[in-house]
Amino acid sequence: MSQMQNVERQLREMILGLEIGPGERLTERWIESRFGASRTPVRAALLRLETEGLIGRDGRGWTVAPINLAELGQIAVYREAVEVAAVRLTAALEDRAGIDVIAAMLDSCDAETPREEWHRVGMDFHIELARLSGNEFLLRAVRDAMTRLSRARWLEVRDEQALGRAWAEHHAILAAVRNGDAEEAARMLSAHIGGSRDRLVSSLHDDRRGLRARGFAVVAA
Amino acid sequence: MSQMQNVERQLREMILGLEIGPGERLTERWIESRFGASRTPVRAALLRLETEGLIGRDGRGWTVAPINLAELGQIAVYREAVEVAAVRLTAALEDRAGIDVIAAMLDSCDAETPREEWHRVGMDFHIELARLSGNEFLLRAVRDAMTRLSRARWLEVRDEQALGRAWAEHHAILAAVRNGDAEEAARMLSAHIGGSRDRLVSSLHDDRRGLRARGFAVVAA
DNA sequence: AATACCAACTTGGTATCCCAATTTGGTATC
DNA sequence: GATACCAAATTGGGATACCAAGTTGGTATT
């Protein structure tokens, strides 16, 4: 694999894994030495990550994107629009095989599954559901939205009950799609996303002192 | 302005203006000499344009994105989802000033206005309407969709009547938004986008021989 | 004439160097 | 002690040099 892709992938993982905190400054030279690459691939990776919204420009330099509560609300509206459109398309298809694959994916999580895995599967549920629509643009939109949300969701204080409820909602949405009931699937998906947003924003809002104490930049709504 | 932004802007204009045809190969060295810049800003511009979908990788090299009829259909679905979401938000706002600005923009086109300007204003209508929603992600999605559509719309064979009908629909949508009638605005916008897609795809489909004769790569639906 | 083969060239990927602008740290001044 | 100021270090933007992989065009062989 090329250096550029290497740097991009590793840097993205460090940002999403909060090894580099939101708001932290990045210098091209530091990344260079950290990953043993020269500046050309480093610059390419930075440009890519900028379009993903994971980093941004701070005057002349680079900064890891802060956690922005207002932005999280906007993303929720955005993903509701595209995910609902995607699920409507999917419900109209005859292919039910893809749905079973997603259901199996959900069921692969149990009591012993680490939290990180739940987190990842929860995101993949939405991404794979969008993929079934067959629309590349809806898929990309959902993937981008989940990427931008993932750090915040990782920081969210989630209890077992909320997680279980989310999983039940996921299954219910799948059931509606399997029945070809686009309206019901759309309604439930909207509610699911809205609830997810409310819990996420209020959780981060309540904990924003703690986040700042960890050195994370948090922008208020 | 920096070289990178210069190269990016000029190259984008050449691609959107069809000075470089769909499917054409690009070499970094040619761009270098064409714009008098070195490879660093050239590569940055190429990476940006790649994320916009205007160019793509062809093995090791770069290629101007072909006109893809299947993609145009998918974009229509995508933009319908995001534009309808945006117009629903906008209709719920109290601010009516922005709507008048857009209406004035539409009215600035008359019989003497060059076709290119009609084309640009037609795109800006959708972009500015999305901007009024206040949602950065919906705005960006609409802007990106219009960028990807613009070459195809420029190639479309449009008659005066179709253009006049589109303008009437634009005004009708604005009127519904001004009245705060989100449902009516959403319905009309959906119909507008659907009709636009049908005319676009069938026009390009009918003319794809002519397009190929001009050296433009056209991918069938 | 067809083909197998090779040398020269082209291309994108990478590394390195230079530069202007900004930041930084210390120092002199009040 | 606060502040104005300046030199040194740092930074991102740009230019150039080099390389490996791939393409091309010509040539020798059959």
Coordinates of C-alpha atoms (C1' of nucleotides) in Angstrom, one line a residue:
Chain A
M1 CA 0.0 0.0 0.0
S2 CA 1.2 3.5 -0.8
Q3 CA 2.6 5.8 1.8
M4 CA -0.2 8.3 1.2
Q5 CA -2.9 5.7 2.0
N6 CA -0.9 4.5 5.0
V7 CA -0.6 8.0 6.5
E8 CA -4.2 8.8 5.8
R9 CA -5.5 5.6 7.4
Q10 CA -3.3 5.7 10.5
L11 CA -3.9 9.4 11.1
R12 CA -7.7 8.9 10.7
E13 CA -7.6 6.0 13.2
M14 CA -5.6 8.2 15.7
I15 CA -8.2 11.0 15.3
L16 CA -11.2 8.8 15.5
G17 CA -9.7 6.8 18.4
L18 CA -9.2 10.1 20.2
E19 CA -5.4 9.4 20.4
I20 CA -5.2 12.9 19.1
G21 CA -7.8 15.0 20.9
P22 CA -10.4 17.3 19.3
G23 CA -9.0 20.8 18.9
E24 CA -5.4 19.6 19.0
R25 CA -2.9 21.3 16.6
L26 CA -1.2 19.2 13.9
T27 CA 2.0 20.0 12.2
E28 CA 3.1 18.4 9.0
R29 CA 6.5 17.9 10.4
W30 CA 5.2 16.0 13.4
I31 CA 3.1 13.7 11.2
E32 CA 6.2 13.2 9.0
S33 CA 8.3 11.9 11.8
R34 CA 5.5 10.0 13.5
F35 CA 4.8 7.9 10.5
G36 CA 8.1 7.9 8.7
A37 CA 6.8 9.5 5.6
S38 CA 7.8 12.6 3.8
R39 CA 5.7 15.7 3.4
T40 CA 4.2 14.9 0.1
P41 CA 2.1 11.9 1.2
V42 CA 1.5 13.7 4.5
R43 CA 0.0 16.7 2.7
A44 CA -2.2 14.4 0.5
A45 CA -3.5 12.7 3.6
L46 CA -4.3 16.0 5.3
L47 CA -6.2 17.2 2.3
R48 CA -8.3 14.1 2.3
L49 CA -9.0 14.2 6.0
E50 CA -9.9 17.9 5.6
T51 CA -12.7 16.9 3.1
E52 CA -13.9 14.3 5.6
G53 CA -14.2 17.0 8.2
L54 CA -11.9 15.4 10.6
I55 CA -9.3 18.1 10.5
G56 CA -9.6 21.8 9.5
R57 CA -7.5 24.8 8.9
D58 CA -6.6 27.1 11.7
G59 CA -5.2 30.1 10.0
R60 CA -2.1 28.6 8.4
G61 CA -2.0 25.4 10.4
W62 CA -4.0 22.3 10.8
T63 CA -6.3 21.5 13.7
V64 CA -8.2 18.3 14.6
A65 CA -11.9 19.2 14.3
P66 CA -13.4 20.1 17.7
I67 CA -16.6 18.4 19.0
N68 CA -19.3 20.8 17.8
L69 CA -22.7 20.4 19.4
A70 CA -24.4 22.6 16.8
E71 CA -22.8 20.5 14.0
L72 CA -24.0 17.3 15.6
G73 CA -27.6 18.6 15.4
Q74 CA -27.2 19.5 11.8
I75 CA -25.7 16.2 10.9
A76 CA -28.7 14.5 12.5
V77 CA -31.0 16.4 10.2
Y78 CA -28.8 15.6 7.2
R79 CA -28.5 11.9 7.9
E80 CA -32.2 11.6 8.6
A81 CA -32.9 13.0 5.1
V82 CA -30.5 10.6 3.4
E83 CA -31.1 7.5 5.5
V84 CA -34.8 7.8 5.1
A85 CA -34.5 8.2 1.4
A86 CA -32.2 5.1 1.3
V87 CA -34.5 3.0 3.4
R88 CA -37.5 3.9 1.2
L89 CA -35.6 2.7 -1.8
T90 CA -34.5 -0.5 -0.1
A91 CA -38.0 -1.3 1.1
A92 CA -39.1 -1.2 -2.5
L93 CA -36.6 -3.8 -3.6
E94 CA -37.3 -7.5 -3.9
D95 CA -33.9 -8.5 -2.6
R96 CA -34.3 -9.6 1.0
A97 CA -30.9 -11.4 1.3
G98 CA -29.0 -8.3 2.2
I99 CA -31.4 -7.6 5.1
D100 CA -30.6 -10.9 6.7
V101 CA -26.9 -10.2 6.5
I102 CA -27.5 -7.0 8.4
A103 CA -29.7 -8.8 11.0
A104 CA -27.0 -11.4 11.5
M105 CA -24.5 -8.6 11.9
L106 CA -26.6 -7.1 14.7
D107 CA -27.0 -10.5 16.3
S108 CA -23.2 -11.1 16.4
C109 CA -23.1 -8.7 19.4
D110 CA -23.8 -10.2 22.8
A111 CA -23.0 -9.6 26.4
E112 CA -19.3 -10.5 26.0
T113 CA -18.8 -8.2 23.0
P114 CA -16.5 -5.3 23.8
R115 CA -18.1 -1.9 23.8
E116 CA -15.9 -0.8 20.9
E117 CA -17.4 -3.5 18.8
W118 CA -20.9 -2.5 19.6
H119 CA -20.0 1.0 18.6
R120 CA -18.7 -0.1 15.3
V121 CA -21.5 -2.5 14.5
G122 CA -24.0 0.2 15.4
M123 CA -22.5 2.5 12.8
D124 CA -22.2 -0.3 10.2
F125 CA -25.9 -1.0 10.6
H126 CA -26.7 2.4 9.2
I127 CA -24.0 2.2 6.5
E128 CA -24.9 -1.2 5.3
L129 CA -28.6 -0.4 5.3
A130 CA -27.8 2.6 3.0
R131 CA -25.7 0.4 0.8
L132 CA -28.6 -1.9 0.1
S133 CA -30.4 1.1 -1.6
G134 CA -27.9 0.8 -4.4
N135 CA -27.5 4.6 -4.5
E136 CA -23.8 5.5 -4.3
F137 CA -24.5 9.0 -3.2
L138 CA -26.8 8.2 -0.4
L139 CA -24.3 5.6 0.8
R140 CA -21.5 8.0 0.8
A141 CA -23.5 10.6 2.6
V142 CA -24.4 8.1 5.3
R143 CA -20.8 6.9 5.6
D144 CA -19.5 10.5 5.9
A145 CA -22.1 11.4 8.5
M146 CA -21.2 8.3 10.6
T147 CA -17.5 9.2 10.3
R148 CA -18.2 12.7 11.6
L149 CA -20.4 11.4 14.4
S150 CA -18.2 8.5 15.5
R151 CA -15.9 10.4 17.9
A152 CA -18.9 12.1 19.6
R153 CA -20.7 8.7 19.9
W154 CA -17.6 7.2 21.4
L155 CA -17.5 9.9 24.0
E156 CA -21.2 9.6 24.7
V157 CA -22.1 8.1 28.1
R158 CA -24.3 5.2 27.1
D159 CA -26.1 2.9 29.5
E160 CA -27.0 -0.7 28.8
Q161 CA -30.7 0.1 28.5
A162 CA -30.1 2.8 25.8
L163 CA -28.0 0.4 23.9
G164 CA -30.5 -2.4 24.1
R165 CA -33.3 0.0 23.0
A166 CA -31.2 1.1 20.0
W167 CA -30.7 -2.5 19.0
A168 CA -34.4 -3.3 19.3
E169 CA -35.1 -0.2 17.1
H170 CA -32.6 -1.5 14.5
H171 CA -34.3 -4.9 14.4
A172 CA -37.7 -3.2 14.1
I173 CA -36.5 -1.1 11.2
L174 CA -35.2 -4.2 9.5
A175 CA -38.5 -5.9 10.0
A176 CA -40.4 -3.1 8.3
V177 CA -38.0 -3.0 5.4
R178 CA -38.4 -6.8 5.0
N179 CA -42.1 -6.4 4.9
G180 CA -41.7 -3.7 2.2
D181 CA -43.4 -1.2 4.5
A182 CA -41.5 1.9 3.4
E183 CA -43.6 4.3 5.4
E184 CA -43.3 2.4 8.7
A185 CA -39.5 1.9 8.2
A186 CA -39.1 5.6 7.4
R187 CA -41.1 6.6 10.5
M188 CA -39.1 4.4 12.8
L189 CA -35.8 5.4 11.4
S190 CA -36.6 9.0 11.8
A191 CA -37.6 8.4 15.4
H192 CA -34.4 6.4 16.0
I193 CA -32.2 9.1 14.6
G194 CA -34.0 11.8 16.5
G195 CA -33.7 9.9 19.8
S196 CA -30.0 9.1 19.1
R197 CA -29.3 12.8 18.5
D198 CA -31.1 13.9 21.7
R199 CA -29.2 11.4 23.9
L200 CA -25.9 12.3 22.2
V201 CA -26.2 16.1 22.4
S202 CA -27.5 16.1 26.0
S203 CA -24.9 13.6 27.1
L204 CA -22.1 15.6 25.7
H205 CA -23.6 18.8 26.9
D206 CA -23.8 17.5 30.4
D207 CA -20.3 16.2 30.3
R208 CA -18.6 19.1 28.5
R209 CA -16.6 20.0 31.5
G210 CA -15.2 16.5 31.7
L211 CA -14.4 16.6 28.0
R212 CA -12.6 20.0 28.4
A213 CA -10.7 18.6 31.3
R214 CA -9.4 15.9 29.0
G215 CA -8.1 18.7 26.7
F216 CA -10.9 18.2 24.1
A217 CA -12.2 21.3 22.4
V218 CA -16.0 21.4 22.6
V219 CA -18.0 24.0 20.7
A220 CA -21.4 24.8 22.3
A221 CA -24.6 24.5 20.3
Chain B
M1 CA -4.5 33.9 -3.8
S2 CA -2.4 30.8 -3.4
Q3 CA -1.2 28.8 -6.4
M4 CA -3.1 25.7 -5.2
Q5 CA -6.4 27.6 -5.2
N6 CA -5.6 29.1 -8.5
V7 CA -4.9 25.8 -10.2
E8 CA -7.9 24.2 -8.6
R9 CA -10.2 27.0 -9.7
Q10 CA -9.0 27.2 -13.2
L11 CA -8.8 23.5 -13.7
R12 CA -12.4 23.2 -12.4
E13 CA -13.6 25.8 -14.8
M14 CA -11.9 24.1 -17.7
I15 CA -13.6 20.8 -16.8
L16 CA -17.0 22.3 -16.1
G17 CA -16.7 24.4 -19.2
L18 CA -16.0 21.3 -21.2
E19 CA -12.7 22.8 -22.4
I20 CA -11.3 19.4 -21.2
G21 CA -13.7 16.7 -22.3
P22 CA -15.3 14.0 -20.2
G23 CA -13.1 10.9 -20.2
E24 CA -9.9 12.9 -21.2
R25 CA -6.7 11.9 -19.6
L26 CA -4.8 14.4 -17.5
T27 CA -1.1 14.4 -16.7
E28 CA 0.3 16.3 -13.8
R29 CA 3.1 17.6 -16.0
W30 CA 0.7 19.1 -18.5
I31 CA -1.3 20.9 -15.8
E32 CA 2.0 22.1 -14.4
S33 CA 3.1 23.8 -17.6
R34 CA -0.5 24.9 -18.5
F35 CA -0.9 26.9 -15.3
G36 CA 2.7 27.7 -14.6
A37 CA 2.7 26.0 -11.2
S38 CA 4.8 23.3 -9.8
R39 CA 3.6 19.8 -8.9
T40 CA 2.9 20.4 -5.3
P41 CA -0.1 22.8 -5.9
V42 CA -1.1 20.7 -8.9
R43 CA -1.4 17.6 -6.9
A44 CA -3.3 19.4 -4.1
A45 CA -5.8 20.6 -6.8
L46 CA -6.1 17.1 -8.3
L47 CA -6.9 15.6 -4.9
R48 CA -9.5 18.2 -4.2
L49 CA -11.2 17.8 -7.6
E50 CA -11.1 14.1 -7.1
T51 CA -13.3 14.4 -4.0
E52 CA -15.6 16.6 -6.0
G53 CA -16.0 13.8 -8.4
L54 CA -14.8 15.9 -11.4
I55 CA -11.8 13.7 -11.9
G56 CA -10.9 10.2 -11.0
R57 CA -8.1 7.7 -11.0
D58 CA -7.5 5.6 -14.1
G59 CA -5.0 3.0 -12.9
R60 CA -2.0 5.2 -12.2
G61 CA -3.2 8.3 -14.0
W62 CA -5.9 10.9 -13.8
T63 CA -9.0 11.1 -16.0
V64 CA -11.8 13.7 -16.3
A65 CA -15.0 12.0 -15.1
P66 CA -17.1 10.7 -17.9
I67 CA -20.8 11.6 -18.3
N68 CA -22.5 8.7 -16.5
L69 CA -26.2 8.4 -17.1
A70 CA -26.7 6.0 -14.3
E71 CA -25.0 8.3 -11.9
L72 CA -27.2 11.2 -13.0
G73 CA -30.2 9.2 -12.0
Q74 CA -28.7 8.5 -8.6
I75 CA -27.8 12.1 -8.1
A76 CA -31.4 13.1 -8.8
V77 CA -32.6 10.8 -6.0
Y78 CA -29.9 12.2 -3.7
R79 CA -30.6 15.8 -4.3
E80 CA -34.3 15.3 -4.0
A81 CA -33.7 13.9 -0.5
V82 CA -31.5 16.7 0.6
E83 CA -33.3 19.6 -1.2
V84 CA -36.7 18.5 0.2
A85 CA -35.3 18.3 3.7
A86 CA -33.8 21.8 3.3
V87 CA -36.9 23.4 1.9
R88 CA -38.9 21.9 4.7
L89 CA -36.6 23.6 7.2
T90 CA -36.7 26.8 5.3
A91 CA -40.5 26.9 5.1
A92 CA -40.6 26.6 8.9
L93 CA -38.5 29.7 9.4
E94 CA -39.8 33.2 9.9
D95 CA -37.2 34.9 7.8
R96 CA -38.8 35.8 4.5
A97 CA -36.1 38.2 3.3
G98 CA -33.8 35.5 1.9
I99 CA -36.7 34.3 -0.3
D100 CA -37.1 37.7 -1.9
V101 CA -33.4 37.8 -2.7
I102 CA -33.7 34.5 -4.5
A103 CA -36.8 35.6 -6.4
A104 CA -35.0 38.8 -7.5
M105 CA -32.1 36.5 -8.7
L106 CA -34.6 34.6 -10.9
D107 CA -36.1 37.8 -12.2
S108 CA -32.7 39.1 -13.2
C109 CA -32.8 36.7 -16.2
D110 CA -34.7 37.9 -19.3
A111 CA -34.7 37.4 -23.0
E112 CA -31.3 39.1 -23.5
T113 CA -29.6 37.0 -20.8
P114 CA -27.1 34.6 -22.3
R115 CA -27.8 31.0 -22.0
E116 CA -24.8 30.4 -19.8
E117 CA -26.2 32.9 -17.3
W118 CA -29.6 31.1 -17.2
H119 CA -27.7 28.0 -16.6
R120 CA -25.8 29.4 -13.6
V121 CA -28.8 31.1 -12.1
G122 CA -30.8 27.9 -12.4
M123 CA -28.2 26.1 -10.3
D124 CA -27.8 28.9 -7.8
F125 CA -31.5 28.9 -7.2
H126 CA -31.2 25.4 -5.7
I127 CA -28.0 26.2 -3.8
E128 CA -29.3 29.4 -2.3
L129 CA -32.6 27.9 -1.3
A130 CA -30.6 25.2 0.5
R131 CA -28.5 27.8 2.1
L132 CA -31.6 29.4 3.7
S133 CA -32.2 26.2 5.6
G134 CA -29.1 27.1 7.7
N135 CA -27.9 23.5 7.6
E136 CA -24.3 23.4 6.4
F137 CA -24.5 19.7 5.4
L138 CA -27.6 20.0 3.4
L139 CA -26.1 23.1 1.7
R140 CA -22.9 21.3 0.9
A141 CA -24.8 18.2 -0.4
V142 CA -26.8 20.4 -2.8
R143 CA -23.8 22.3 -3.9
D144 CA -21.9 19.1 -4.6
A145 CA -24.8 17.6 -6.5
M146 CA -25.2 20.7 -8.7
T147 CA -21.5 20.7 -9.4
R148 CA -21.6 17.1 -10.6
L149 CA -24.7 17.8 -12.6
S150 CA -23.5 21.0 -14.2
R151 CA -21.6 19.6 -17.2
A152 CA -24.5 17.3 -18.1
R153 CA -27.0 20.1 -17.8
W154 CA -24.8 22.2 -20.0
L155 CA -24.8 19.5 -22.7
E156 CA -28.6 19.1 -22.4
V157 CA -30.6 20.2 -25.3
R158 CA -33.0 22.6 -23.7
D159 CA -35.8 24.4 -25.5
E160 CA -37.3 27.8 -24.5
Q161 CA -40.5 26.2 -23.2
A162 CA -38.7 23.8 -20.9
L163 CA -36.7 26.7 -19.5
G164 CA -39.8 28.8 -19.0
R165 CA -41.6 26.0 -17.3
A166 CA -38.6 25.4 -15.0
W167 CA -38.6 29.1 -14.0
A168 CA -42.3 29.0 -13.3
E169 CA -41.7 26.0 -11.1
H170 CA -39.0 27.8 -9.3
H171 CA -41.3 30.7 -8.5
A172 CA -44.1 28.4 -7.4
I173 CA -41.7 26.7 -5.0
L174 CA -40.6 30.0 -3.6
A175 CA -44.3 31.1 -3.1
A176 CA -45.1 27.9 -1.2
V177 CA -42.0 28.5 1.0
R178 CA -43.0 32.1 1.6
N179 CA -46.5 30.9 2.7
G180 CA -44.8 28.5 5.1
D181 CA -46.5 25.5 3.3
A182 CA -43.7 23.0 3.7
E183 CA -45.7 20.1 2.3
E184 CA -46.7 21.9 -0.9
A185 CA -43.1 23.2 -1.4
A186 CA -41.7 19.7 -0.9
R187 CA -44.2 18.2 -3.4
M188 CA -43.5 20.8 -6.0
L189 CA -39.7 20.5 -5.5
S190 CA -39.9 16.8 -5.9
A191 CA -41.8 17.0 -9.1
H192 CA -39.4 19.7 -10.4
I193 CA -36.4 17.6 -9.7
G194 CA -38.0 14.5 -11.2
G195 CA -38.9 16.3 -14.3
S196 CA -35.5 17.8 -14.6
R197 CA -33.9 14.4 -14.3
D198 CA -36.2 12.8 -16.9
R199 CA -35.5 15.6 -19.5
L200 CA -31.8 15.5 -18.8
V201 CA -31.3 11.8 -19.0
S202 CA -33.5 11.3 -22.1
S203 CA -31.8 14.3 -23.8
L204 CA -28.4 12.9 -23.2
H205 CA -29.5 9.4 -24.1
D206 CA -30.8 10.6 -27.4
D207 CA -27.7 12.6 -28.1
R208 CA -25.1 10.2 -26.9
R209 CA -23.8 9.6 -30.4
G210 CA -23.3 13.3 -30.8
L211 CA -21.5 13.5 -27.5
R212 CA -19.2 10.6 -28.4
A213 CA -18.5 12.3 -31.7
R214 CA -17.2 15.3 -29.7
G215 CA -14.8 13.0 -28.0
F216 CA -16.8 12.9 -24.7
A217 CA -16.9 9.6 -22.8
V218 CA -20.5 8.7 -22.0
V219 CA -21.4 5.8 -19.7
A220 CA -24.8 4.3 -20.4
A221 CA -27.4 3.9 -17.6
Chain C
dA1 C1' 5.2 -9.0 -43.1
dA2 C1' 4.6 -10.5 -38.4
dT3 C1' 6.6 -10.8 -34.0
dA4 C1' 9.5 -11.0 -30.0
dC5 C1' 12.4 -8.1 -27.6
dC6 C1' 14.7 -4.2 -25.7
dA7 C1' 16.0 0.7 -24.9
dA8 C1' 14.4 5.3 -24.2
dC9 C1' 10.9 8.0 -22.6
dT10 C1' 6.8 9.2 -19.7
dT11 C1' 4.3 9.1 -15.5
dG12 C1' 2.9 9.4 -10.8
dG13 C1' 5.0 8.7 -6.0
dT14 C1' 8.3 10.3 -2.9
dA15 C1' 12.0 12.9 -0.8
dT16 C1' 14.3 17.1 -0.1
dC17 C1' 15.3 21.9 -0.4
dC18 C1' 14.1 26.8 -0.3
dC19 C1' 11.2 30.7 1.1
dA20 C1' 8.0 34.0 3.2
dA21 C1' 5.2 34.4 6.9
dT22 C1' 4.1 33.7 11.5
dT23 C1' 5.1 32.3 16.1
dT24 C1' 8.1 32.3 20.0
dG25 C1' 11.2 33.5 23.6
dG26 C1' 14.0 36.6 25.6
dT27 C1' 15.4 41.3 26.5
dA28 C1' 15.5 46.1 27.2
dT29 C1' 12.6 49.8 28.6
dC30 C1' 9.5 52.2 31.3
Chain D
dG1 C1' 6.1 43.8 37.0
dA2 C1' 4.1 44.9 32.7
dT3 C1' 5.1 45.9 28.0
dA4 C1' 7.1 47.0 23.6
dC5 C1' 10.3 45.1 20.6
dC6 C1' 13.4 42.2 18.0
dA7 C1' 16.0 38.0 16.7
dA8 C1' 15.7 33.1 16.1
dA9 C1' 13.1 29.1 15.4
dT10 C1' 9.1 27.0 13.3
dT11 C1' 5.6 26.4 9.9
dG12 C1' 3.1 25.6 5.7
dG13 C1' 3.4 26.7 0.6
dG14 C1' 6.0 25.9 -3.3
dA15 C1' 9.8 24.1 -6.4
dT16 C1' 12.8 20.6 -7.8
dA17 C1' 15.3 16.2 -7.9
dC18 C1' 15.0 11.3 -8.1
dC19 C1' 12.9 6.8 -8.6
dA20 C1' 10.3 2.7 -9.9
dA21 C1' 6.8 1.2 -12.8
dG22 C1' 4.7 1.4 -17.1
dT23 C1' 4.4 2.8 -21.9
dT24 C1' 6.1 3.3 -26.4
dG25 C1' 8.6 3.0 -30.6
dG26 C1' 11.9 0.9 -33.1
dT27 C1' 14.8 -3.0 -34.4
dA28 C1' 16.3 -7.5 -35.2
dT29 C1' 14.8 -12.1 -36.1
dT30 C1' 12.0 -15.4 -38.3

